[in-house]
Short mmCIF file of N, CA and C in Angstrom, two decimals:
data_model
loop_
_atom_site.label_atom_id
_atom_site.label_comp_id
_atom_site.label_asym_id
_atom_site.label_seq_id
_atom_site.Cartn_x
_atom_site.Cartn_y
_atom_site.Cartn_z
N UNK A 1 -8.59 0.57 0.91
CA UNK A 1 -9.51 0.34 -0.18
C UNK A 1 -9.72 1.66 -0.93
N UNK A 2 -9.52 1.74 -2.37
CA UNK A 2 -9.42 2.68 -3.22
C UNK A 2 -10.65 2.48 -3.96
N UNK A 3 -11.92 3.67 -4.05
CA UNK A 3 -12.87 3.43 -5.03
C UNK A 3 -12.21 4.04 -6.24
N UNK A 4 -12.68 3.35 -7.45
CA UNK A 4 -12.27 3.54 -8.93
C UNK A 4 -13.77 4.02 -9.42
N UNK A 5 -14.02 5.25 -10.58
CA UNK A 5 -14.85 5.78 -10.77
C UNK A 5 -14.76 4.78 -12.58
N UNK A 6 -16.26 4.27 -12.86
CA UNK A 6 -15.77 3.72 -13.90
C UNK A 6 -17.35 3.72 -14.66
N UNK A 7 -17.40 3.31 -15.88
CA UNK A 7 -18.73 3.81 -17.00
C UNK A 7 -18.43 5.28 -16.82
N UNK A 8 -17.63 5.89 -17.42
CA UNK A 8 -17.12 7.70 -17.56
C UNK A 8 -18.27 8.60 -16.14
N UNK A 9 -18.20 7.92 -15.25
CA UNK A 9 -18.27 8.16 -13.83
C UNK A 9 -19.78 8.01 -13.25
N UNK A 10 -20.28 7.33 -13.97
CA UNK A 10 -21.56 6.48 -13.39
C UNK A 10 -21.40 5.27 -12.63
N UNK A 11 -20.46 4.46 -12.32
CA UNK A 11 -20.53 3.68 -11.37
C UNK A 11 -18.95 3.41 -10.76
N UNK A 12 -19.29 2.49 -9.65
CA UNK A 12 -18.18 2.68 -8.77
C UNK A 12 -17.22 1.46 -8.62
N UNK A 13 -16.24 1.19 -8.30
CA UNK A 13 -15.69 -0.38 -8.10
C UNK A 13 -14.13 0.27 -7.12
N UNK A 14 -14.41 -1.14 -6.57
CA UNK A 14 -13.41 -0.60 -4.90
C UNK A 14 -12.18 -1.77 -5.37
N UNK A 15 -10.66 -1.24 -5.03
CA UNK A 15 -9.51 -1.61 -5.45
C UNK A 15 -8.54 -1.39 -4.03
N UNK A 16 -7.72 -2.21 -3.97
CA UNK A 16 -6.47 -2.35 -3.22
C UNK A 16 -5.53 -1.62 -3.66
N UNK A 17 -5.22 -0.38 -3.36
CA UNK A 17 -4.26 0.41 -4.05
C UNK A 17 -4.15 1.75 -3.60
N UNK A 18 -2.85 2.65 -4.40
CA UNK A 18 -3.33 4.12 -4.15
C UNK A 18 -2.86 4.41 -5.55
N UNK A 19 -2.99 4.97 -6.47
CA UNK A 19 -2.72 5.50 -7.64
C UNK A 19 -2.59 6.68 -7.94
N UNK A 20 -1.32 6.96 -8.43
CA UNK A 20 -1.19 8.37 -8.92
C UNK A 20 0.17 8.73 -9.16
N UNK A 21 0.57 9.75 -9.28
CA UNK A 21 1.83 10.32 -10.13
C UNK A 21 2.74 10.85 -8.65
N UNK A 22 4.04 11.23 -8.79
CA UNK A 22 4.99 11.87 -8.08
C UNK A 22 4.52 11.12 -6.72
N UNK A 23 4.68 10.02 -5.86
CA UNK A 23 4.94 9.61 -5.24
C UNK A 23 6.03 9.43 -4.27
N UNK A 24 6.18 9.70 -3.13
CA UNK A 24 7.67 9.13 -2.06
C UNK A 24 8.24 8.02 -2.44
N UNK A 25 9.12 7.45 -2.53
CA UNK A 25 9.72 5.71 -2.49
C UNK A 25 8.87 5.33 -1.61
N UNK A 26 8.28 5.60 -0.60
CA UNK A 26 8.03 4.57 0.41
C UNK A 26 6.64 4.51 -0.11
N UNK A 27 5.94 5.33 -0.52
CA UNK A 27 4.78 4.98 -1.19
C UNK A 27 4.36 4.48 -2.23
N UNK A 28 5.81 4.52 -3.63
CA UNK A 28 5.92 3.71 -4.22
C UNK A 28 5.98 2.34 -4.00
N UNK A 29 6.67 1.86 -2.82
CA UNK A 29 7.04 0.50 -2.36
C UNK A 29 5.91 0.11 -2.46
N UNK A 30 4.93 0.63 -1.42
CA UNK A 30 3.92 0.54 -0.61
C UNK A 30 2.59 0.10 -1.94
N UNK A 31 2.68 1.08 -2.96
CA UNK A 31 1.76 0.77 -4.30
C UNK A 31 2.24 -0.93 -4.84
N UNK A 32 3.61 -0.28 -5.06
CA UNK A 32 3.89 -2.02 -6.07
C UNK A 32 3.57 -3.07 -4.88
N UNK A 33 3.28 -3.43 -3.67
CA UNK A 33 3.05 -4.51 -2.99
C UNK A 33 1.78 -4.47 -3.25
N UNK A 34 1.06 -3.50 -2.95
CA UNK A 34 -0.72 -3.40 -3.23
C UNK A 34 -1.25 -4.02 -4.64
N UNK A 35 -0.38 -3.81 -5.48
CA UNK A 35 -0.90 -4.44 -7.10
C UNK A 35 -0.49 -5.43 -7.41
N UNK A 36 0.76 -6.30 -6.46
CA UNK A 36 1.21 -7.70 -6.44
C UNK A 36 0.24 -8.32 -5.51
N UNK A 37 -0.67 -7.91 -4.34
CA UNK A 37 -1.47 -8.14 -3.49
C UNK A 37 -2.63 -8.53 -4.88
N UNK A 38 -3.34 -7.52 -5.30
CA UNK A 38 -4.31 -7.77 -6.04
C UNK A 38 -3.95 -8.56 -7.50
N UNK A 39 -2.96 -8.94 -7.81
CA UNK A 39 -2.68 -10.23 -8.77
C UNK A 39 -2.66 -9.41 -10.44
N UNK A 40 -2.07 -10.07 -11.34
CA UNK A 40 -1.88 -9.47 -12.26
C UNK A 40 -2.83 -9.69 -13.33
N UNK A 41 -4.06 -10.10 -13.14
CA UNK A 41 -5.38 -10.34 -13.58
C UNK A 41 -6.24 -9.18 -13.77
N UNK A 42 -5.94 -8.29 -12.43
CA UNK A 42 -6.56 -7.23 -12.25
C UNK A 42 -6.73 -6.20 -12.76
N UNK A 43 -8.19 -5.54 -13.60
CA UNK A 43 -8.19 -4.76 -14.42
C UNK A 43 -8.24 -3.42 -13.53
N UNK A 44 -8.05 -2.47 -14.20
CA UNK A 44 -7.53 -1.31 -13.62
C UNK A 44 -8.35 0.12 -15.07
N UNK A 45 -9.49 0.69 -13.91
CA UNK A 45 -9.93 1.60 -15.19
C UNK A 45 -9.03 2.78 -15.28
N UNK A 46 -9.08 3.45 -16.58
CA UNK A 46 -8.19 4.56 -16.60
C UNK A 46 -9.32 5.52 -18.10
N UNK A 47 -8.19 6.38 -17.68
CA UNK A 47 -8.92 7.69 -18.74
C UNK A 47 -11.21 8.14 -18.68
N UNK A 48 -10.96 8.52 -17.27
CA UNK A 48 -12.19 8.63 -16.80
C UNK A 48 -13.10 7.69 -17.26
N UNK A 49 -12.71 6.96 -16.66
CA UNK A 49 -13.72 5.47 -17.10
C UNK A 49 -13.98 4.83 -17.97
N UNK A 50 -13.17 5.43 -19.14
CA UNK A 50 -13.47 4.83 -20.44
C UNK A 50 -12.82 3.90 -21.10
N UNK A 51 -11.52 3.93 -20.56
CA UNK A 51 -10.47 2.72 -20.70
C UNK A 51 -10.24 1.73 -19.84
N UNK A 52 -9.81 0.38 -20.04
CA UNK A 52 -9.28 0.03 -19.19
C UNK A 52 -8.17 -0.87 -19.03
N UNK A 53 -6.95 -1.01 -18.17
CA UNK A 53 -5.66 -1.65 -18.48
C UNK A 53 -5.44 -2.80 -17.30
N UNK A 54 -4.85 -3.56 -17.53
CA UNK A 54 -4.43 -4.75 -16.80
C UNK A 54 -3.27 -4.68 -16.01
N UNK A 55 -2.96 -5.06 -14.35
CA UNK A 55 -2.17 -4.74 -14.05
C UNK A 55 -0.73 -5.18 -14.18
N UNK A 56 -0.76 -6.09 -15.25
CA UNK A 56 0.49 -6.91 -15.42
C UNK A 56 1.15 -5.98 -16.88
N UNK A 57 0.33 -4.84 -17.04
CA UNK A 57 0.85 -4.03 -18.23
C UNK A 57 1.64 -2.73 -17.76
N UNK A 58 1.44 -2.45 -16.65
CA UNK A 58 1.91 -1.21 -15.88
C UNK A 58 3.36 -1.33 -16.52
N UNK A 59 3.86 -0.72 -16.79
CA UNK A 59 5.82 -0.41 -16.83
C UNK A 59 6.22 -0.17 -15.61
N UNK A 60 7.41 -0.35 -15.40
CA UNK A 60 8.12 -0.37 -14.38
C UNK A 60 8.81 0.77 -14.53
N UNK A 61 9.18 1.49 -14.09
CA UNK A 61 10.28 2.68 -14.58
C UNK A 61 11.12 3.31 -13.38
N UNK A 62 12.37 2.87 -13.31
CA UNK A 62 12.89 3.33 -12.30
C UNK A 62 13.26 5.03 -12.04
N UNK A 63 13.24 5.42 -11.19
CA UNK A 63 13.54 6.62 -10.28
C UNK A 63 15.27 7.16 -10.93
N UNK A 64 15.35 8.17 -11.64
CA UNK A 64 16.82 8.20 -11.56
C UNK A 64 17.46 9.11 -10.37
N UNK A 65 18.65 8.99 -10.41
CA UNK A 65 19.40 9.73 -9.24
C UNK A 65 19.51 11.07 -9.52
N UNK A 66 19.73 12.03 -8.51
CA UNK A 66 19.38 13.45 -8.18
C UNK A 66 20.48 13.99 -7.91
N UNK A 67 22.19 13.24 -7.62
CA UNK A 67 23.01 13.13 -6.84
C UNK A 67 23.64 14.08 -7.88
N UNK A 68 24.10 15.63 -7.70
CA UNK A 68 25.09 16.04 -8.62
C UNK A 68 24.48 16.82 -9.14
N UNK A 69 23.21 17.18 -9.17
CA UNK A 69 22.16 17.58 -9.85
C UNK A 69 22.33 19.10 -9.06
N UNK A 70 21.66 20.29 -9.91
CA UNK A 70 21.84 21.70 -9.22
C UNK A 70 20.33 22.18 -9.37
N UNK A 71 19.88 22.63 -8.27
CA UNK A 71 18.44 23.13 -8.04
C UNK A 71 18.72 24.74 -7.81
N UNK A 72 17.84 25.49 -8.15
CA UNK A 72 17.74 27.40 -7.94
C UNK A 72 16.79 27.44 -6.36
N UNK A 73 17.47 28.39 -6.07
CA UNK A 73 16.94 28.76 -4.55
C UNK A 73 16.75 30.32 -4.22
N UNK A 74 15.81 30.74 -3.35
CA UNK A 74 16.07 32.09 -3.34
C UNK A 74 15.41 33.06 -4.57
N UNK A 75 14.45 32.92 -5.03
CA UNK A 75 13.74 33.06 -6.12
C UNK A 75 14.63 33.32 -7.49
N UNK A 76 15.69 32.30 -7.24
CA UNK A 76 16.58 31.93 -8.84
C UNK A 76 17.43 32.57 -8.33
N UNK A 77 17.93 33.05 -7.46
CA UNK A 77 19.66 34.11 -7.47
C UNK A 77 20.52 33.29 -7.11
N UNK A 78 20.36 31.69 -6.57
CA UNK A 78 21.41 30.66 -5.92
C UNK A 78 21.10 29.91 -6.03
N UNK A 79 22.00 28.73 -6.27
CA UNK A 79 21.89 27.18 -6.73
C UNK A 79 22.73 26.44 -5.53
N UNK A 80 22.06 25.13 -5.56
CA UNK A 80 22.82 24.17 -4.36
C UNK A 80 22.91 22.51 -5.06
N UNK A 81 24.12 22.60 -5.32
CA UNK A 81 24.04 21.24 -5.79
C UNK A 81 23.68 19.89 -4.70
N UNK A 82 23.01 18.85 -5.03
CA UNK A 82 22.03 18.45 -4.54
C UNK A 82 23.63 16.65 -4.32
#
């Protein structure tokens, strides 16, 4: 159970979920079952309480691949392709 801070943080409302940015896959999984759990009816506050969005509006956006990709290591003197 996730409390949601909502009236720009005067009151409270409790949600099935975890919300937020840069997530694992498995916690992604784990979110999209939680917001198919709570139905697509379900309003969802955002922008410190002042907005609010429906969960059947969320975008979907898939994860792209990393495969090939070159990361700096070693405070930038070496790269390891990934």
């Amino acid at each position: 159970m996730v409390k949601l801070t909502t009236n720009r943080g005067t009151a409270l409302k409790k949600a099935l979920g975890v919300f937020g940015h840069g997530l694992s896959p498995e916690a992604q999984i784990a979110q999209e079952q939680r917001l198919q759990l709570a139905g697509p009816t379900t309003v969802l506050v955002t922008k410190r309480g002042t907005a609010t969005m429906l969960v059947k509006d969320i975008p979907v956006v898939s994860q792209p691949s990393l495969q090939g990709q070159k990361i700096t290591t070693n405070r930038g003197t070496s790269t390891i392709t990934l």
